[in-house]
Amino acid sequence: MWVPVLQIVNMEDDAPVIYGLEFQARALTAQVAESEVIRFLVGTQSLKNENQVHLLEFDDDNNILNKTVFLHKDGEIWHISSSPANKSILTTCYNKIIDSKISTCAALWRIPSDADPSDQDQEIQDDSSAYARPLEVLCRLDNSDIGNFISVLWEPQGDGSKVLSVSDGHLTQWDIEASGSEAKVSSSAALESKGHPKFSAGRWNPHHNNTQAATANDTTIRGWDLRTMKQCYTIENAHGQLVRDLDFNPNKQYYLASCGDDCKVKFWDVRNTELPVLTLTDHSHWVWSVRYNQFHDQLVLSSSSDSRVILTNAASISSEPFGHLDEEDDDSEKEDEAETKPKEPIKDGLIANYEEHEDSVYAAEWSTVDPWLFASLSYDGRLVINRVPKAEKYKILL
């Protein structure tokens, strides 16, 4: 039996940490509600075996990963997300055979309360999956009227009582009971367009009091007002081919990033959607994910079927075009120097090209604790932890 192996290498020169899962995988998220330790959740895709959720905790001081494996008996995991309010709660979208047809369902799960990867006293090479405990199902979302689920999105910075689901042709808001044992539909909107289009991606906007979201179908991006479930803007032909992913700038309320099968990453000002404000063409195949850094929004991650993760500086359209500015610095000498030598804008461009993967990289996610660290996941089950190059970090901070 193949046993997961962790490869740890020296990180003095920003070398990666590589972790191998037993099965194929494409679902990755940071454990959002955890504010003290670096944690990620990974969901597997196996046709023959019970699927798993791996809770991985990175010990930055000792440069090691602690892991806890949980069984996900309901099928292949296509999407995973974690509650912003409770680190033990997560959602998955998974395949299930119903009436001889494959249906993509969704459920809320709880990690067993006494499971903590930092408490694990075992060698990383042990086949700990043989002793894995199942996740506790809290409730399942009913998709009988809305089609297959694409993703389930938690309300940004919310209390864990609201989620937004993106399914084949519907955008649906759900209210979650305090116990998490039931989810009720509060509102829903259908995608009405020619040719029976299907959603391919969605993202909840963290601005405007969480009242807006964006979705993608085919080559079109649509903005939605969640109070009325009506469209508030449309970007036609946003990409030359299918749009795969979206992300909002966490610090600039009108800026949105997108990526797609045309190998491009584009940035939009949704107040004027005729042309993108910036286009990146560094990838050579489909781009599956794009993510803004939550602390320094000039840093943007993208991952692709070209087996690469690319870190880009999009400073010209960020909230920090001149890098980090220390507003509390009252040193008169520095102020005088700043007056005579104004700080120049940071230039846009590729920062680093990460090539540790050998298969399509379906997801890349920033740590919610360490702004300079991120994880990426390829279909062969390889998870890689990398860092922003130190030179770029100091360029931003100094």
CSV table of C-alpha atoms in Angstrom, one decimal:
chain,number,residue,atom,x,y,z
A,1,MET,CA,0.0,0.0,0.0
A,2,TRP,CA,1.3,3.4,-0.9
A,3,VAL,CA,2.0,5.6,2.1
A,4,PRO,CA,1.8,9.4,2.1
A,5,VAL,CA,5.3,10.9,2.4
A,6,LEU,CA,6.3,14.3,3.5
A,7,GLN,CA,9.4,15.9,1.9
A,8,ILE,CA,10.9,18.7,3.9
A,9,VAL,CA,13.7,20.7,2.6
A,10,ASN,CA,15.8,23.6,3.8
A,11,MET,CA,13.8,26.8,3.6
A,12,GLU,CA,16.7,29.3,4.2
A,13,ASP,CA,16.5,30.2,0.5
A,14,ASP,CA,12.7,30.0,0.3
A,15,ALA,CA,12.8,26.3,-0.7
A,16,PRO,CA,9.4,24.6,-0.7
A,17,VAL,CA,7.8,22.1,1.6
A,18,ILE,CA,6.2,19.3,-0.3
A,19,TYR,CA,3.5,16.9,1.0
A,20,GLY,CA,2.1,13.9,-0.9
A,21,LEU,CA,-1.5,12.7,-0.5
A,22,GLU,CA,-2.4,9.1,-1.2
A,23,PHE,CA,-5.2,10.1,-3.7
A,24,GLN,CA,-5.7,12.6,-6.4
A,25,ALA,CA,-7.0,16.0,-5.2
A,26,ARG,CA,-8.2,19.4,-6.4
A,27,ALA,CA,-9.9,21.0,-3.4
A,28,LEU,CA,-7.9,23.3,-1.1
A,29,THR,CA,-8.7,26.0,1.4
A,30,ALA,CA,-7.1,27.8,4.3
A,31,GLN,CA,-8.7,27.2,7.7
A,32,VAL,CA,-10.1,30.8,7.8
A,33,ALA,CA,-11.2,31.0,11.4
A,34,GLU,CA,-7.8,29.9,12.8
A,35,SER,CA,-5.9,33.1,13.6
A,36,GLU,CA,-2.8,31.7,15.4
A,37,VAL,CA,-1.4,28.7,13.4
A,38,ILE,CA,-1.0,28.1,9.7
A,39,ARG,CA,-3.6,25.5,8.6
A,40,PHE,CA,-4.9,24.2,5.3
A,41,LEU,CA,-7.7,21.7,4.4
A,42,VAL,CA,-7.4,19.4,1.4
A,43,GLY,CA,-10.1,17.2,-0.1
A,44,THR,CA,-9.3,14.1,-2.2
A,45,GLN,CA,-10.8,12.6,-5.3
A,46,SER,CA,-10.8,8.8,-5.4
A,47,LEU,CA,-13.1,6.6,-7.4
A,48,LYS,CA,-12.2,3.3,-5.6
A,49,ASN,CA,-11.5,4.3,-2.0
A,50,GLU,CA,-13.2,6.4,0.7
A,51,ASN,CA,-12.2,10.0,0.2
A,52,GLN,CA,-10.5,12.1,2.9
A,53,VAL,CA,-10.0,15.6,4.2
A,54,HIS,CA,-6.5,16.3,5.3
A,55,LEU,CA,-6.1,19.0,8.0
A,56,LEU,CA,-2.5,20.2,7.7
A,57,GLU,CA,-0.8,22.5,10.2
A,58,PHE,CA,2.5,24.0,9.3
A,59,ASP,CA,4.9,24.6,12.2
A,60,ASP,CA,7.0,27.5,10.9
A,61,ASP,CA,9.5,27.4,13.8
A,62,ASN,CA,10.4,23.8,13.3
A,63,ASN,CA,9.6,23.6,9.6
A,64,ILE,CA,7.4,20.6,9.8
A,65,LEU,CA,3.8,19.7,9.0
A,66,ASN,CA,1.4,18.0,11.4
A,67,LYS,CA,-1.5,16.3,9.8
A,68,THR,CA,-4.8,14.8,10.8
A,69,VAL,CA,-6.8,12.8,8.3
A,70,PHE,CA,-10.6,12.5,8.3
A,71,LEU,CA,-12.8,10.2,6.3
A,72,HIS,CA,-15.3,11.8,3.8
A,73,LYS,CA,-17.4,8.9,2.9
A,74,ASP,CA,-19.8,10.7,0.6
A,75,GLY,CA,-17.7,10.8,-2.5
A,76,GLU,CA,-15.1,12.7,-4.5
A,77,ILE,CA,-14.5,16.3,-3.2
A,78,TRP,CA,-14.7,19.0,-5.9
A,79,HIS,CA,-14.7,22.0,-3.6
A,80,ILE,CA,-14.0,22.7,0.0
A,81,SER,CA,-14.4,25.8,2.1
A,82,SER,CA,-14.1,26.7,5.8
A,83,SER,CA,-16.3,28.8,8.1
A,84,PRO,CA,-15.0,32.2,8.9
A,85,ALA,CA,-16.4,32.0,12.5
A,86,ASN,CA,-15.7,28.4,13.5
A,87,LYS,CA,-12.6,26.5,12.6
A,88,SER,CA,-14.2,23.1,13.2
A,89,ILE,CA,-16.9,23.8,10.5
A,90,LEU,CA,-16.4,23.2,6.8
A,91,THR,CA,-18.4,22.6,3.6
A,92,THR,CA,-17.7,20.3,0.7
A,93,CYS,CA,-19.2,19.8,-2.7
A,94,TYR,CA,-18.9,16.1,-3.7
A,95,ASN,CA,-20.1,13.7,-6.3
A,96,LYS,CA,-22.7,11.2,-5.4
A,97,ILE,CA,-24.6,8.6,-7.5
A,98,ILE,CA,-28.4,9.2,-7.3
A,99,ASP,CA,-30.8,7.1,-9.5
A,100,SER,CA,-27.8,5.9,-11.6
A,101,LYS,CA,-26.8,9.5,-12.3
A,102,ILE,CA,-23.9,11.4,-10.9
A,103,SER,CA,-25.0,14.4,-8.8
A,104,THR,CA,-22.8,17.0,-7.2
A,105,CYS,CA,-24.1,17.6,-3.7
A,106,ALA,CA,-23.0,19.8,-0.8
A,107,ALA,CA,-22.9,19.4,3.0
A,108,LEU,CA,-21.8,21.1,6.2
A,109,TRP,CA,-19.4,19.1,8.3
A,110,ARG,CA,-17.8,19.3,11.7
A,111,ILE,CA,-14.3,18.2,12.6
A,112,PRO,CA,-14.4,16.0,15.7
A,113,SER,CA,-13.8,18.3,18.7
A,114,ASP,CA,-10.9,16.4,20.1
A,115,ALA,CA,-9.0,16.3,16.8
A,116,ASP,CA,-6.0,18.7,16.7
A,117,PRO,CA,-3.0,18.2,14.4
A,118,SER,CA,-0.7,19.8,16.9
A,119,ASP,CA,-1.6,17.1,19.4
A,120,GLN,CA,-0.7,14.2,17.0
A,121,ASP,CA,2.1,12.1,18.4
A,122,GLN,CA,3.1,10.1,15.4
A,123,GLU,CA,5.7,9.8,12.7
A,124,ILE,CA,4.6,11.6,9.5
A,125,GLN,CA,5.4,8.5,7.5
A,126,ASP,CA,2.9,6.4,9.4
A,127,ASP,CA,-0.3,5.4,7.5
A,128,SER,CA,-2.4,7.5,9.8
A,129,SER,CA,-5.3,7.3,7.3
A,130,ALA,CA,-5.9,3.8,8.4
A,131,TYR,CA,-7.0,5.2,11.8
A,132,ALA,CA,-8.9,8.2,10.3
A,133,ARG,CA,-12.1,9.2,11.9
A,134,PRO,CA,-15.1,10.3,9.9
A,135,LEU,CA,-16.2,13.9,9.7
A,136,GLU,CA,-19.5,14.6,11.4
A,137,VAL,CA,-22.2,15.7,9.0
A,138,LEU,CA,-24.3,18.6,10.3
A,139,CYS,CA,-26.6,19.1,7.4
A,140,ARG,CA,-26.9,18.6,3.6
A,141,LEU,CA,-28.0,21.3,1.2
A,142,ASP,CA,-31.0,20.3,-1.0
A,143,ASN,CA,-30.1,20.6,-4.7
A,144,SER,CA,-33.3,19.0,-6.0
A,145,ASP,CA,-34.4,22.2,-7.6
A,146,ILE,CA,-31.1,24.0,-8.4
A,147,GLY,CA,-28.9,21.4,-10.0
A,148,ASN,CA,-25.3,20.3,-9.3
A,149,PHE,CA,-23.3,22.4,-6.9
A,150,ILE,CA,-20.2,24.1,-8.1
A,151,SER,CA,-19.1,25.7,-4.8
A,152,VAL,CA,-20.4,26.9,-1.4
A,153,LEU,CA,-19.2,30.3,-0.3
A,154,TRP,CA,-19.2,31.6,3.3
A,155,GLU,CA,-20.2,35.2,4.0
A,156,PRO,CA,-16.9,37.1,4.3
A,157,GLN,CA,-16.1,37.9,7.9
A,158,GLY,CA,-19.5,36.6,8.8
A,159,ASP,CA,-20.7,34.7,11.9
A,160,GLY,CA,-21.1,31.4,10.0
A,161,SER,CA,-24.9,31.8,9.6
A,162,LYS,CA,-24.9,32.5,5.9
A,163,VAL,CA,-23.6,30.7,2.9
A,164,LEU,CA,-24.0,31.3,-0.8
A,165,SER,CA,-24.1,28.3,-3.2
A,166,VAL,CA,-23.3,28.3,-6.9
A,167,SER,CA,-24.9,25.5,-8.8
A,168,ASP,CA,-25.4,24.7,-12.5
A,169,GLY,CA,-27.9,27.5,-13.1
A,170,HIS,CA,-28.7,29.0,-9.7
A,171,LEU,CA,-27.2,31.4,-7.2
A,172,THR,CA,-28.7,30.6,-3.8
A,173,GLN,CA,-28.5,32.2,-0.3
A,174,TRP,CA,-28.8,29.9,2.7
A,175,ASP,CA,-29.4,30.6,6.3
A,176,ILE,CA,-27.7,28.2,8.7
A,177,GLU,CA,-29.1,27.4,12.1
A,178,ALA,CA,-26.9,28.1,15.1
A,179,SER,CA,-26.4,24.4,15.6
A,180,GLY,CA,-25.6,24.0,11.9
A,181,SER,CA,-28.1,21.1,11.7
A,182,GLU,CA,-30.3,22.8,9.1
A,183,ALA,CA,-29.9,25.1,6.1
A,184,LYS,CA,-32.8,27.0,4.7
A,185,VAL,CA,-33.0,28.8,1.4
A,186,SER,CA,-33.5,32.5,1.9
A,187,SER,CA,-33.3,33.7,-1.7
A,188,SER,CA,-32.3,32.4,-5.1
A,189,ALA,CA,-31.7,33.6,-8.6
A,190,ALA,CA,-31.7,31.6,-11.9
A,191,LEU,CA,-29.2,32.1,-14.7
A,192,GLU,CA,-31.4,33.2,-17.6
A,193,SER,CA,-29.6,33.2,-20.9
A,194,LYS,CA,-29.7,31.5,-24.3
A,195,GLY,CA,-28.4,27.9,-24.7
A,196,HIS,CA,-28.9,26.7,-21.1
A,197,PRO,CA,-25.7,28.2,-19.7
A,198,LYS,CA,-24.1,26.9,-16.5
A,199,PHE,CA,-22.1,28.7,-13.8
A,200,SER,CA,-18.4,27.8,-13.7
A,201,ALA,CA,-17.3,30.0,-10.7
A,202,GLY,CA,-18.5,32.4,-8.0
A,203,ARG,CA,-17.1,34.7,-5.4
A,204,TRP,CA,-18.7,36.6,-2.5
A,205,ASN,CA,-17.7,40.3,-2.5
A,206,PRO,CA,-16.2,41.3,0.9
A,207,HIS,CA,-17.2,44.9,0.4
A,208,HIS,CA,-20.6,46.7,0.3
A,209,ASN,CA,-21.6,45.1,3.6
A,210,ASN,CA,-21.5,41.6,1.9
A,211,THR,CA,-24.4,42.5,-0.3
A,212,GLN,CA,-22.8,41.6,-3.7
A,213,ALA,CA,-21.3,38.6,-5.4
A,214,ALA,CA,-19.9,37.7,-8.8
A,215,THR,CA,-20.4,34.6,-10.9
A,216,ALA,CA,-18.9,33.3,-14.2
A,217,ASN,CA,-20.6,31.3,-16.9
A,218,ASP,CA,-19.0,30.6,-20.3
A,219,THR,CA,-17.0,33.8,-21.1
A,220,THR,CA,-19.2,36.1,-19.1
A,221,ILE,CA,-18.8,37.6,-15.6
A,222,ARG,CA,-21.9,38.8,-13.8
A,223,GLY,CA,-22.3,40.9,-10.7
A,224,TRP,CA,-25.2,40.3,-8.4
A,225,ASP,CA,-27.0,42.4,-5.7
A,226,LEU,CA,-27.8,39.8,-3.1
A,227,ARG,CA,-30.6,42.0,-1.6
A,228,THR,CA,-32.7,41.7,-4.7
A,229,MET,CA,-30.9,38.8,-6.4
A,230,LYS,CA,-30.7,41.0,-9.6
A,231,GLN,CA,-27.7,41.6,-11.8
A,232,CYS,CA,-25.9,44.8,-11.2
A,233,TYR,CA,-23.2,44.6,-13.9
A,234,THR,CA,-22.1,42.3,-16.7
A,235,ILE,CA,-18.8,41.8,-18.4
A,236,GLU,CA,-19.4,40.1,-21.7
A,237,ASN,CA,-16.5,38.2,-23.4
A,238,ALA,CA,-14.4,38.7,-20.3
A,239,HIS,CA,-12.1,35.9,-21.5
A,240,GLY,CA,-11.7,34.3,-24.9
A,241,GLN,CA,-12.7,31.0,-23.4
A,242,LEU,CA,-14.3,29.6,-20.3
A,243,VAL,CA,-13.8,31.7,-17.1
A,244,ARG,CA,-12.5,29.4,-14.4
A,245,ASP,CA,-12.2,31.5,-11.2
A,246,LEU,CA,-12.8,34.9,-9.7
A,247,ASP,CA,-11.5,36.9,-6.7
A,248,PHE,CA,-12.1,40.4,-5.3
A,249,ASN,CA,-9.4,42.7,-4.2
A,250,PRO,CA,-9.7,42.7,-0.4
A,251,ASN,CA,-8.7,46.4,-0.1
A,252,LYS,CA,-10.1,48.1,-3.2
A,253,GLN,CA,-13.9,47.6,-3.4
A,254,TYR,CA,-14.4,47.9,-7.2
A,255,TYR,CA,-11.6,45.6,-8.3
A,256,LEU,CA,-12.0,42.0,-9.5
A,257,ALA,CA,-9.6,39.4,-10.8
A,258,SER,CA,-10.5,36.6,-13.2
A,259,CYS,CA,-8.8,33.8,-15.1
A,260,GLY,CA,-9.7,31.3,-17.7
A,261,ASP,CA,-9.0,28.8,-20.5
A,262,ASP,CA,-7.5,31.5,-22.7
A,263,CYS,CA,-4.4,31.3,-20.4
A,264,LYS,CA,-4.9,34.8,-19.1
A,265,VAL,CA,-5.5,36.5,-15.8
A,266,LYS,CA,-7.4,39.8,-16.0
A,267,PHE,CA,-8.2,42.6,-13.6
A,268,TRP,CA,-11.4,44.6,-13.8
A,269,ASP,CA,-12.8,47.8,-12.4
A,270,VAL,CA,-16.5,46.9,-12.2
A,271,ARG,CA,-17.5,50.5,-12.6
A,272,ASN,CA,-16.2,50.4,-16.2
A,273,THR,CA,-16.2,46.9,-17.6
A,274,GLU,CA,-15.5,47.6,-21.3
A,275,LEU,CA,-11.8,46.8,-20.9
A,276,PRO,CA,-9.7,45.1,-18.2
A,277,VAL,CA,-7.3,47.5,-16.3
A,278,LEU,CA,-4.5,44.9,-16.5
A,279,THR,CA,-4.0,41.6,-18.3
A,280,LEU,CA,-1.4,38.9,-17.5
A,281,THR,CA,-0.3,36.4,-20.1
A,282,ASP,CA,2.4,34.4,-18.2
A,283,HIS,CA,0.6,31.0,-18.3
A,284,SER,CA,0.7,28.6,-21.2
A,285,HIS,CA,-2.5,26.6,-20.5
A,286,TRP,CA,-5.8,26.9,-18.7
A,287,VAL,CA,-5.6,29.1,-15.5
A,288,TRP,CA,-7.7,27.4,-12.8
A,289,SER,CA,-7.3,29.8,-9.9
A,290,VAL,CA,-6.5,33.4,-9.0
A,291,ARG,CA,-6.0,34.8,-5.5
A,292,TYR,CA,-5.3,38.2,-4.1
A,293,ASN,CA,-3.1,38.4,-1.0
A,294,GLN,CA,-5.4,39.4,1.8
A,295,PHE,CA,-2.8,41.7,3.4
A,296,HIS,CA,-0.8,43.1,0.4
A,297,ASP,CA,-3.2,43.1,-2.5
A,298,GLN,CA,-0.4,43.9,-5.1
A,299,LEU,CA,0.6,40.2,-4.6
A,300,VAL,CA,-1.5,37.9,-6.8
A,301,LEU,CA,-1.3,34.1,-7.1
A,302,SER,CA,-2.4,32.1,-10.2
A,303,SER,CA,-2.2,28.4,-10.9
A,304,SER,CA,-2.6,26.5,-14.1
A,305,SER,CA,-2.7,23.3,-16.1
A,306,ASP,CA,0.8,24.2,-17.2
A,307,SER,CA,1.9,22.8,-13.8
A,308,ARG,CA,3.0,26.2,-12.6
A,309,VAL,CA,2.1,28.6,-9.9
A,310,ILE,CA,3.0,32.2,-10.7
A,311,LEU,CA,3.3,35.1,-8.2
A,312,THR,CA,2.7,38.5,-9.8
A,313,ASN,CA,3.1,42.1,-8.6
A,314,ALA,CA,0.0,44.1,-9.7
A,315,ALA,CA,1.1,47.2,-7.8
A,316,SER,CA,-0.3,49.7,-10.3
A,317,ILE,CA,-3.9,48.7,-9.5
A,318,SER,CA,-3.4,47.9,-5.8
A,319,SER,CA,-4.0,49.9,-2.6
A,320,GLU,CA,-0.2,50.0,-2.1
A,321,PRO,CA,1.3,51.3,-5.4
A,322,PHE,CA,4.3,52.6,-3.4
A,323,GLY,CA,4.7,49.6,-1.1
A,324,HIS,CA,4.0,49.8,2.6
A,325,LEU,CA,3.7,53.3,4.0
A,326,ASP,CA,4.3,53.7,7.8
A,327,GLU,CA,1.9,56.5,8.8
A,328,GLU,CA,3.2,56.6,12.3
A,329,ASP,CA,6.7,57.4,11.3
A,330,ASP,CA,7.3,60.9,12.7
A,331,ASP,CA,11.1,61.0,12.3
A,332,SER,CA,11.7,64.5,10.8
A,333,GLU,CA,14.9,63.4,9.0
A,334,LYS,CA,13.0,60.6,7.2
A,335,GLU,CA,10.3,63.1,6.3
A,336,ASP,CA,12.8,65.5,4.9
A,337,GLU,CA,14.4,62.8,2.9
A,338,ALA,CA,11.0,61.6,1.6
A,339,GLU,CA,10.3,65.2,0.5
A,340,THR,CA,13.5,65.4,-1.5
A,341,LYS,CA,13.4,61.9,-2.8
A,342,PRO,CA,9.7,60.9,-3.4
A,343,LYS,CA,9.1,57.1,-3.4
A,344,GLU,CA,8.6,55.7,-6.8
A,345,PRO,CA,5.8,53.4,-7.7
A,346,ILE,CA,6.6,49.6,-7.6
A,347,LYS,CA,6.6,48.2,-11.1
A,348,ASP,CA,4.1,45.5,-12.2
A,349,GLY,CA,5.5,42.2,-13.3
A,350,LEU,CA,6.3,38.5,-12.6
A,351,ILE,CA,7.9,38.0,-9.2
A,352,ALA,CA,8.4,34.2,-9.2
A,353,ASN,CA,7.6,31.1,-11.1
A,354,TYR,CA,7.1,28.0,-9.0
A,355,GLU,CA,7.6,24.7,-10.7
A,356,GLU,CA,7.5,22.0,-8.0
A,357,HIS,CA,4.3,20.5,-9.5
A,358,GLU,CA,4.2,17.8,-12.2
A,359,ASP,CA,0.5,17.9,-12.9
A,360,SER,CA,-2.3,20.5,-13.3
A,361,VAL,CA,-2.4,22.9,-10.4
A,362,TYR,CA,-6.1,23.3,-9.6
A,363,ALA,CA,-5.8,25.5,-6.5
A,364,ALA,CA,-3.5,28.0,-4.8
A,365,GLU,CA,-4.4,29.6,-1.5
A,366,TRP,CA,-2.8,32.2,0.8
A,367,SER,CA,-2.4,31.5,4.5
A,368,THR,CA,-4.8,33.6,6.5
A,369,VAL,CA,-2.2,33.9,9.3
A,370,ASP,CA,1.2,34.4,7.5
A,371,PRO,CA,0.8,37.0,4.7
A,372,TRP,CA,4.0,35.7,3.0
A,373,LEU,CA,3.1,32.0,2.8
A,374,PHE,CA,0.8,30.1,0.5
A,375,ALA,CA,-0.1,26.5,-0.5
A,376,SER,CA,-0.8,25.0,-3.9
A,377,LEU,CA,-2.3,21.7,-4.9
A,378,SER,CA,-2.0,19.6,-8.1
A,379,TYR,CA,-4.2,16.8,-9.3
A,380,ASP,CA,-1.6,14.1,-8.5
A,381,GLY,CA,-2.1,14.9,-4.8
A,382,ARG,CA,1.0,17.0,-4.3
A,383,LEU,CA,0.6,19.9,-1.9
A,384,VAL,CA,3.4,22.5,-1.9
A,385,ILE,CA,4.0,25.3,0.6
A,386,ASN,CA,6.0,28.2,-0.7
A,387,ARG,CA,6.8,31.7,0.4
A,388,VAL,CA,7.0,35.2,-1.2
A,389,PRO,CA,10.7,35.8,-2.0
A,390,LYS,CA,12.4,37.7,0.8
A,391,ALA,CA,13.6,40.4,-1.6
A,392,GLU,CA,10.0,41.1,-2.6
A,393,LYS,CA,8.8,41.1,1.0
A,394,TYR,CA,11.4,43.7,2.0
A,395,LYS,CA,10.7,45.8,-1.0
A,396,ILE,CA,7.1,46.0,0.1
A,397,LEU,CA,7.8,46.6,3.7
A,398,LEU,CA,10.7,49.0,3.6
